[in-house]
Coordinates of C-alpha atoms in Angstrom, one line a residue:
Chain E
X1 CA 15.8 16.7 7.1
X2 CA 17.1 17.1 3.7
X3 CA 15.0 15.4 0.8
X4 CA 16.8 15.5 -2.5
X5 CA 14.7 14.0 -6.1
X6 CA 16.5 13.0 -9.2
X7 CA 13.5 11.6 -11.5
X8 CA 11.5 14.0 -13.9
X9 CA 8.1 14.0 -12.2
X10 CA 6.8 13.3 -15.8
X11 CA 8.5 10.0 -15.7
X12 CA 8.8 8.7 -12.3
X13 CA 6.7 9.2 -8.7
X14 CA 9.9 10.1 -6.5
X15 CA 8.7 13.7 -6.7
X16 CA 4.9 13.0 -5.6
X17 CA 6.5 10.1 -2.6
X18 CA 8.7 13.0 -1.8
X19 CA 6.1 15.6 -1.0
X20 CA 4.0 12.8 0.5
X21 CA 6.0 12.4 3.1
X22 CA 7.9 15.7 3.3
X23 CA 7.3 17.5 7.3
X24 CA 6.7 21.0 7.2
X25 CA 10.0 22.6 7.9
X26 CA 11.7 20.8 6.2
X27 CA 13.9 21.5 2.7
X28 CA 13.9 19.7 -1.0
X29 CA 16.7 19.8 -3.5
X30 CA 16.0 19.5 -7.1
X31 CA 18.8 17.9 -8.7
X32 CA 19.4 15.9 -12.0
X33 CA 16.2 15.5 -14.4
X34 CA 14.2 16.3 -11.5
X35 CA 14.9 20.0 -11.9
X36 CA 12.5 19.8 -14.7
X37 CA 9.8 20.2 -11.7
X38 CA 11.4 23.8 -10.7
X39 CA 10.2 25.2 -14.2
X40 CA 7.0 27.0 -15.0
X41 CA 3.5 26.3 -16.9
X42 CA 3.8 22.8 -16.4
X43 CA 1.3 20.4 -15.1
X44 CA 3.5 19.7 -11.5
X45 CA 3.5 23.5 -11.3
X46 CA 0.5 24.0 -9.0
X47 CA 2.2 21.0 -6.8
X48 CA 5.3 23.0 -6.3
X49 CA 3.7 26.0 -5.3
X50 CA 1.4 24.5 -2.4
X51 CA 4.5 22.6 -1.3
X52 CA 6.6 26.5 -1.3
X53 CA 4.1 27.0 1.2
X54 CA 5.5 24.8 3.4
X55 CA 9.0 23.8 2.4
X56 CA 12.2 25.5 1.3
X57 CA 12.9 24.4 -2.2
X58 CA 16.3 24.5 -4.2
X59 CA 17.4 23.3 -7.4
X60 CA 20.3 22.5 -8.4
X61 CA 22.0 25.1 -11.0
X62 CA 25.0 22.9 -13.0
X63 CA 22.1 20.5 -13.7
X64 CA 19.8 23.5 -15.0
X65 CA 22.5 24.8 -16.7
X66 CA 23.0 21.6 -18.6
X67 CA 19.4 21.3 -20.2
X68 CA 19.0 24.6 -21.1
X69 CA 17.2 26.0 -18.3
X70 CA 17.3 29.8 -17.5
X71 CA 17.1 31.6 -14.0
X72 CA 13.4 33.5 -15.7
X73 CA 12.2 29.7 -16.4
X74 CA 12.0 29.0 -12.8
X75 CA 8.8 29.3 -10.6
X76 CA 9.3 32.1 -8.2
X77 CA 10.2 31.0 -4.6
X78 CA 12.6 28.2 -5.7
X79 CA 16.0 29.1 -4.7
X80 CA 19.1 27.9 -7.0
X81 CA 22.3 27.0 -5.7
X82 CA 25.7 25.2 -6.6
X83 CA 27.6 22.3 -6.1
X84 CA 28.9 24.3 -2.7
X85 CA 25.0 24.4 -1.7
X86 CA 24.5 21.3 -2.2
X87 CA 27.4 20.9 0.2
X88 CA 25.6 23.2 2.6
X89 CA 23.1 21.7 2.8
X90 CA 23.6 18.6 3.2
X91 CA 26.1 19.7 5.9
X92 CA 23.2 21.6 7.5
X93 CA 20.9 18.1 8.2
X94 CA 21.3 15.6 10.5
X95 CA 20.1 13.4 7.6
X96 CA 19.6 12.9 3.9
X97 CA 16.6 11.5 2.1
X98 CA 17.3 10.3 -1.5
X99 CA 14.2 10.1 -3.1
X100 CA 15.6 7.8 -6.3
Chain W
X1 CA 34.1 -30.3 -9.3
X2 CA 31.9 -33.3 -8.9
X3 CA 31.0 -35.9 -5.8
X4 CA 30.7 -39.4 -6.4
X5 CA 27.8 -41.3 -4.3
X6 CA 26.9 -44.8 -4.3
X7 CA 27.9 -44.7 -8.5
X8 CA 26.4 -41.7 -9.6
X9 CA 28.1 -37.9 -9.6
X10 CA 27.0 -35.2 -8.7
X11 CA 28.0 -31.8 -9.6
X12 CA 29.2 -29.4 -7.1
X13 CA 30.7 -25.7 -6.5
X14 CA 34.5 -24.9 -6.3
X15 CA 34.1 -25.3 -2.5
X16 CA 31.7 -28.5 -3.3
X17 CA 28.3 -26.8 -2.2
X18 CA 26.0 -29.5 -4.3
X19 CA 25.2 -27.3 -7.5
X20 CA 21.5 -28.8 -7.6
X21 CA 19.4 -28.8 -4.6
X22 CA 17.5 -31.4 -5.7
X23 CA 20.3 -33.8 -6.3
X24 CA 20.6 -34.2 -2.3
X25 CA 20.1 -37.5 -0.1
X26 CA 21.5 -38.4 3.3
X27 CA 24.2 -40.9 1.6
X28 CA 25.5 -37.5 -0.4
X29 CA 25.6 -35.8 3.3
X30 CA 27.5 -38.8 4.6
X31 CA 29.9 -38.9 2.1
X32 CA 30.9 -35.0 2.0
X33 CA 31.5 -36.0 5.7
X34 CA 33.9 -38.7 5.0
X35 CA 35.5 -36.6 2.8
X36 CA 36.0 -34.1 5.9
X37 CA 37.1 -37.0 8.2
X38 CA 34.0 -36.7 10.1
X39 CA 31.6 -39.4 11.2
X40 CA 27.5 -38.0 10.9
X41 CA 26.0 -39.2 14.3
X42 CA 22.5 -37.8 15.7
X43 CA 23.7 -35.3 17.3
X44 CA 25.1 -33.3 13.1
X45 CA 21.8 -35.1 11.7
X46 CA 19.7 -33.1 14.4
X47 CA 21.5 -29.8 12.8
X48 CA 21.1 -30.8 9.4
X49 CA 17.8 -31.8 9.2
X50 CA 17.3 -28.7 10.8
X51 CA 18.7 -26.2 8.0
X52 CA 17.1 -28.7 5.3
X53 CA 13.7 -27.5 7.2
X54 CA 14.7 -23.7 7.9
X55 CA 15.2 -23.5 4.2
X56 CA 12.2 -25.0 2.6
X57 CA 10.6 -22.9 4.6
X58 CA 12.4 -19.3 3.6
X59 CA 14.0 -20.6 1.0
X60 CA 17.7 -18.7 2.2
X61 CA 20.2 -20.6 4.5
X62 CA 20.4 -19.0 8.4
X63 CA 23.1 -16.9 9.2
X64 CA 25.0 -18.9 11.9
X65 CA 23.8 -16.7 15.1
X66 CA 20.3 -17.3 14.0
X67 CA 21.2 -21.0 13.6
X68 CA 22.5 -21.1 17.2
X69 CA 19.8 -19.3 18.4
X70 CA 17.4 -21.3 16.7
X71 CA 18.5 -24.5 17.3
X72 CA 18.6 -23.9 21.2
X73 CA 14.8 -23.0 21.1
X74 CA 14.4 -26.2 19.5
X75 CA 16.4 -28.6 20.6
X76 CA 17.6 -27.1 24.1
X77 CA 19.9 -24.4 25.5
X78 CA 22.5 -27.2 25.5
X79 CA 22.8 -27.1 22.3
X80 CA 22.0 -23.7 21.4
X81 CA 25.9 -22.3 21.9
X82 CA 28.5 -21.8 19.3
X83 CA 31.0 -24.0 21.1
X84 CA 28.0 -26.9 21.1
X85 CA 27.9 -26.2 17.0
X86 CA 31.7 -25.7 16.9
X87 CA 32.5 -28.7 17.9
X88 CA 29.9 -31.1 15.7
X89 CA 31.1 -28.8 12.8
X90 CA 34.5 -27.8 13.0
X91 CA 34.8 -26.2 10.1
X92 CA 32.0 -23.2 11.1
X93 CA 28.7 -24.4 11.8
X94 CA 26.8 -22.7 8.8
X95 CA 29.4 -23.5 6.4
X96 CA 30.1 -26.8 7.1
X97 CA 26.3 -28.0 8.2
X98 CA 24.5 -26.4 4.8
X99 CA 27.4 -28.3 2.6
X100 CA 26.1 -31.1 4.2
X101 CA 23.0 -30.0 4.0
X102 CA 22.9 -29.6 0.2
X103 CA 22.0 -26.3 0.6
X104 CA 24.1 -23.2 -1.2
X105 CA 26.6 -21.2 1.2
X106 CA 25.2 -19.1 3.2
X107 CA 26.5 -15.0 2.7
X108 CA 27.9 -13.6 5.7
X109 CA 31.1 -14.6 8.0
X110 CA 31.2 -18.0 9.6
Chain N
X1 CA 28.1 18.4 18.5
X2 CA 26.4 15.2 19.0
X3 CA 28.4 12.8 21.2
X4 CA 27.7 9.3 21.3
X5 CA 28.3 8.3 24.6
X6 CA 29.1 4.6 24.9
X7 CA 26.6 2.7 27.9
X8 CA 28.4 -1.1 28.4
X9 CA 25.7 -2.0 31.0
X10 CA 23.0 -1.7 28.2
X11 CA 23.4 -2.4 24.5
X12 CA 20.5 -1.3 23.6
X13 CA 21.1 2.2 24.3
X14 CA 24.2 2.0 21.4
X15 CA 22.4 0.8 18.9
X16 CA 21.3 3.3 15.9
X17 CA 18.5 3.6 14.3
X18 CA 18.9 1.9 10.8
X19 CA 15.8 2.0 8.6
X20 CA 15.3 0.6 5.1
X21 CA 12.7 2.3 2.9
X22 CA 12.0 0.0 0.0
X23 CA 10.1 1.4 -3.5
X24 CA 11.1 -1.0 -6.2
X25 CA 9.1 -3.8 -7.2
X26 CA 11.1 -7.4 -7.4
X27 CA 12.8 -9.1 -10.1
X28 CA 12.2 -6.2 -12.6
X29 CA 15.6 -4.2 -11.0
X30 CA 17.9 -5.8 -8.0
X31 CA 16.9 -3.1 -5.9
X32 CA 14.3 -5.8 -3.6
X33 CA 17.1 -8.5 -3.7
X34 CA 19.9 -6.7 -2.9
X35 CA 18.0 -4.9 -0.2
X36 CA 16.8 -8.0 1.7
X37 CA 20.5 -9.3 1.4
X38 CA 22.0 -6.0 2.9
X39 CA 19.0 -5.7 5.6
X40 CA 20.1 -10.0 6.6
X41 CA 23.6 -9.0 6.8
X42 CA 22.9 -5.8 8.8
X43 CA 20.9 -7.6 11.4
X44 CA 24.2 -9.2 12.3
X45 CA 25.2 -5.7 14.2
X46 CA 22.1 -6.0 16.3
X47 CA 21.1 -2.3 15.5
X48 CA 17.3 -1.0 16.3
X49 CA 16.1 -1.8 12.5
X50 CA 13.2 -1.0 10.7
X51 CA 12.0 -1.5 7.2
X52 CA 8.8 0.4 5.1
X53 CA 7.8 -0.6 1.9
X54 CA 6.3 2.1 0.0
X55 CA 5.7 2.7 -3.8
X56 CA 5.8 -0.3 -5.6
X57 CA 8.2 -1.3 -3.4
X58 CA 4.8 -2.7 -1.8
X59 CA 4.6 -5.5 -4.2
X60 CA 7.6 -7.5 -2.7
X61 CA 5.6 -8.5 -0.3
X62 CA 2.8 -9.9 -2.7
X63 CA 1.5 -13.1 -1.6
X64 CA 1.7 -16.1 -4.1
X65 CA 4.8 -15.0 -5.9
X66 CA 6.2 -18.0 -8.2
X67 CA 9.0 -17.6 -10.5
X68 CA 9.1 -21.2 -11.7
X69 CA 8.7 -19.8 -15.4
X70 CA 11.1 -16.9 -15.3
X71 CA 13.8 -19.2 -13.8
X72 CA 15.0 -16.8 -11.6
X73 CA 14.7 -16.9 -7.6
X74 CA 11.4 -16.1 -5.8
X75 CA 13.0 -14.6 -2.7
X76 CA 9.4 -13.8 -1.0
X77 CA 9.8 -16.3 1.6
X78 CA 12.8 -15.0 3.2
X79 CA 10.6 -12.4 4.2
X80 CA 8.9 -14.2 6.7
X81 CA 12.8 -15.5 8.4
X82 CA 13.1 -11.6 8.5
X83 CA 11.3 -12.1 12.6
X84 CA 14.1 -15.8 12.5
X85 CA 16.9 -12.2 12.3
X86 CA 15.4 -10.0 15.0
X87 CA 13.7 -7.6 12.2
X88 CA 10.6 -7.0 13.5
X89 CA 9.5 -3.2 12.4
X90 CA 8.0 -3.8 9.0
X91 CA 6.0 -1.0 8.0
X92 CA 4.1 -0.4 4.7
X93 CA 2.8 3.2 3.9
X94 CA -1.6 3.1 4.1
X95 CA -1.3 5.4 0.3
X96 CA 0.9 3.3 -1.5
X97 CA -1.3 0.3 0.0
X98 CA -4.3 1.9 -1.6
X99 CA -2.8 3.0 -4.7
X100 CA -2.1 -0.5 -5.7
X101 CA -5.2 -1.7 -4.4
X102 CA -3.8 -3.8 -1.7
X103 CA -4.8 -4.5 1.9
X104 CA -2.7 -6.7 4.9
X105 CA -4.1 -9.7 3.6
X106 CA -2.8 -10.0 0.2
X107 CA 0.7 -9.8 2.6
X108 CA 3.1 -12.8 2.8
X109 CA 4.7 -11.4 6.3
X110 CA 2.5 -9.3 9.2
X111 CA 2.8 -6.0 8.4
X112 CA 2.0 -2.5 10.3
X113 CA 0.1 -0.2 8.0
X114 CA 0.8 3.6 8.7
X115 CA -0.1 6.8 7.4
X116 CA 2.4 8.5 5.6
X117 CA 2.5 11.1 8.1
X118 CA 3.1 8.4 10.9
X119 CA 5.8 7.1 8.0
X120 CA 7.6 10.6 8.2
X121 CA 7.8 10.9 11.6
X122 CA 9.8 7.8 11.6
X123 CA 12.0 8.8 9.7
X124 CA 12.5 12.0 10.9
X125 CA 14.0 9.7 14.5
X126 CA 16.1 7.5 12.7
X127 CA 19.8 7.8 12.5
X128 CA 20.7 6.0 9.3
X129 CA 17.9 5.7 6.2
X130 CA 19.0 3.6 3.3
X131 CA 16.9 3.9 0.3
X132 CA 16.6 0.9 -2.2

């Protein structure tokens, strides 16, 4: 299963629901202001790293792009991809979680 | 649009659903009826009172295959068919029973 | 490819696996509302439907709800005609539960309470999820 997250994890719980009741195995996109959770030295930093462990994580590049955000910002392990990932993806899972 | 009832009017939808739910009496179900050309015997008053029931209860009015289905566990298989309902309420069970009814339409099909 | 192979003799066997995941509290967005409308219209199709309240999507099913005052409808009791529809798979997640500080009996509807592990294994099966 695909799990995508669009709410800064500073605002909004989607990100902590999402890796709640993510399975190992399977993958998270970062899109919108919830690519603020792919960058370093924050408080959600540690979260993302455990959950490296066990998940494949993207984030979404136009949207990093957009708010400034840099390739060298970005924790190690996260993978960045474009709208044609996205695609991929998406094409790639029988279904789509929408963490909102 | 407005229904007029033993000398007092109520207000009503465009498709003269009774706007307030409160408003409702079995002389305002009798004379939507008339209006309709149809005659309320047991038999609609058994449906009615029935949806007047299901909805102070959960507050929404039942689509119509939970109506059918419901009313046959209440009142008999007999009467728990479409074509029983159909033909007391001609216009579509649901729609036609909840106007009576007093109760707001009910969302989906019939 | 996965074909869907079409069995007259037993309905059952057609029908997808549809489930609702609600997180919104009511009446402060239309998310709850609009949800309960889509899952009553859905039942129509006679699918194999299942709905889990998680986040504060928990608090929809808060007993005692009265929105006299606020003058906008308390739709909390059309959870209970949910069983009147055929819905009968309503699952709240035990951490969201906890979070809030609720347990079953401050529930207006019978609930099953499930870990979110158990939560994610449903929906791992399902064919549909629609997120509210």
């Amino acid at each position: 299963m695909l799990h995508t997250v669009n709410k800064s994890p500073f605002e909004k719980t989607s990100l902590d629901t999402c890796l709640r009741l993510v399975r190992t195995g399977a993958v998270i996109l970062l899109i919108e202001d919830a690519v603020y959770a792919a960058t370093k030295n924050t408080v959600i930093e540690a979260k993302i790293k455990r959950a490296l462990t066990q998940n494949r994580i993207y984030v979404l590049g136009p949207d990093l792009d957009a708010r400034g955000l840099q390739d060298s910002e970005i924790i190690d392990g996260i993978e960045v991809v474009d709208y044609g990932g996205f695609v991929d993806l998406a094409g790639e899972h029988r279904n789509v979680q929408s963490w909102f | 649009m407005s229904i007029e009832v033993n000398g007092n009017v109520f207000e009503t939808d465009e498709e003269g659903y009774l706007a307030t739910l409160s408003d409702w009496s079995p002389d305002i179900a009798a004379a939507m009826a008339n209006e309709d050309d149809c005659d309320l015997g047991d038999n609609h008053w058994e449906v009615i009172n029935f949806l007047r029931n299901y909805y102070e209860e959960y507050q929404i009015a039942p689509a119509v295959r939970v109506l059918t289905k419901a009313i046959g566990k209440k009142l008999g298989a007999d009467k728990g068919n479409s074509k029983y309902l159909y033909e007391l309420f001609p216009y579509g069970p649901a729609k036609q029973a909840c106007k009576y009814a007093g109760l707001p339409k009910p969302t989906g099909c019939v | 490819m996965n074909e869907i192979v079409e069995d007259a003799e037993n309905p059952e066997a057609n029908a997808k696996k549809i489930m609702y995941i609600n997180r919104r509290a009511p009446y402060g967005t239309i998310y709850a509302l609009e949800a309960l409308e889509v899952v009553l219209i859905g039942a129509m199709f006679e699918q194999d439907v299942s709905v889990v309240f998680m986040d504060d999507g928990i608090f929809q099913l808060k007993k005692n709800q009265d929105t006299l005052a606020l003058d906008v409808k308390n739709f909390s009791p059309a959870f209970r005609a949910l069983e009147t529809y055929e819905v009968e798979k309503l699952y709240v997640e035990k951490e969201s539960m906890q979070a809030r500080g609720l347990s079953c009996e401050d529930l207006l509807v019978p609930v099953l309470e499930l870990s979110s592990i158990e939560i994610a294994e449903l929906m791992e099966q399902q064919d549909v999820l629609l997120n509210f």
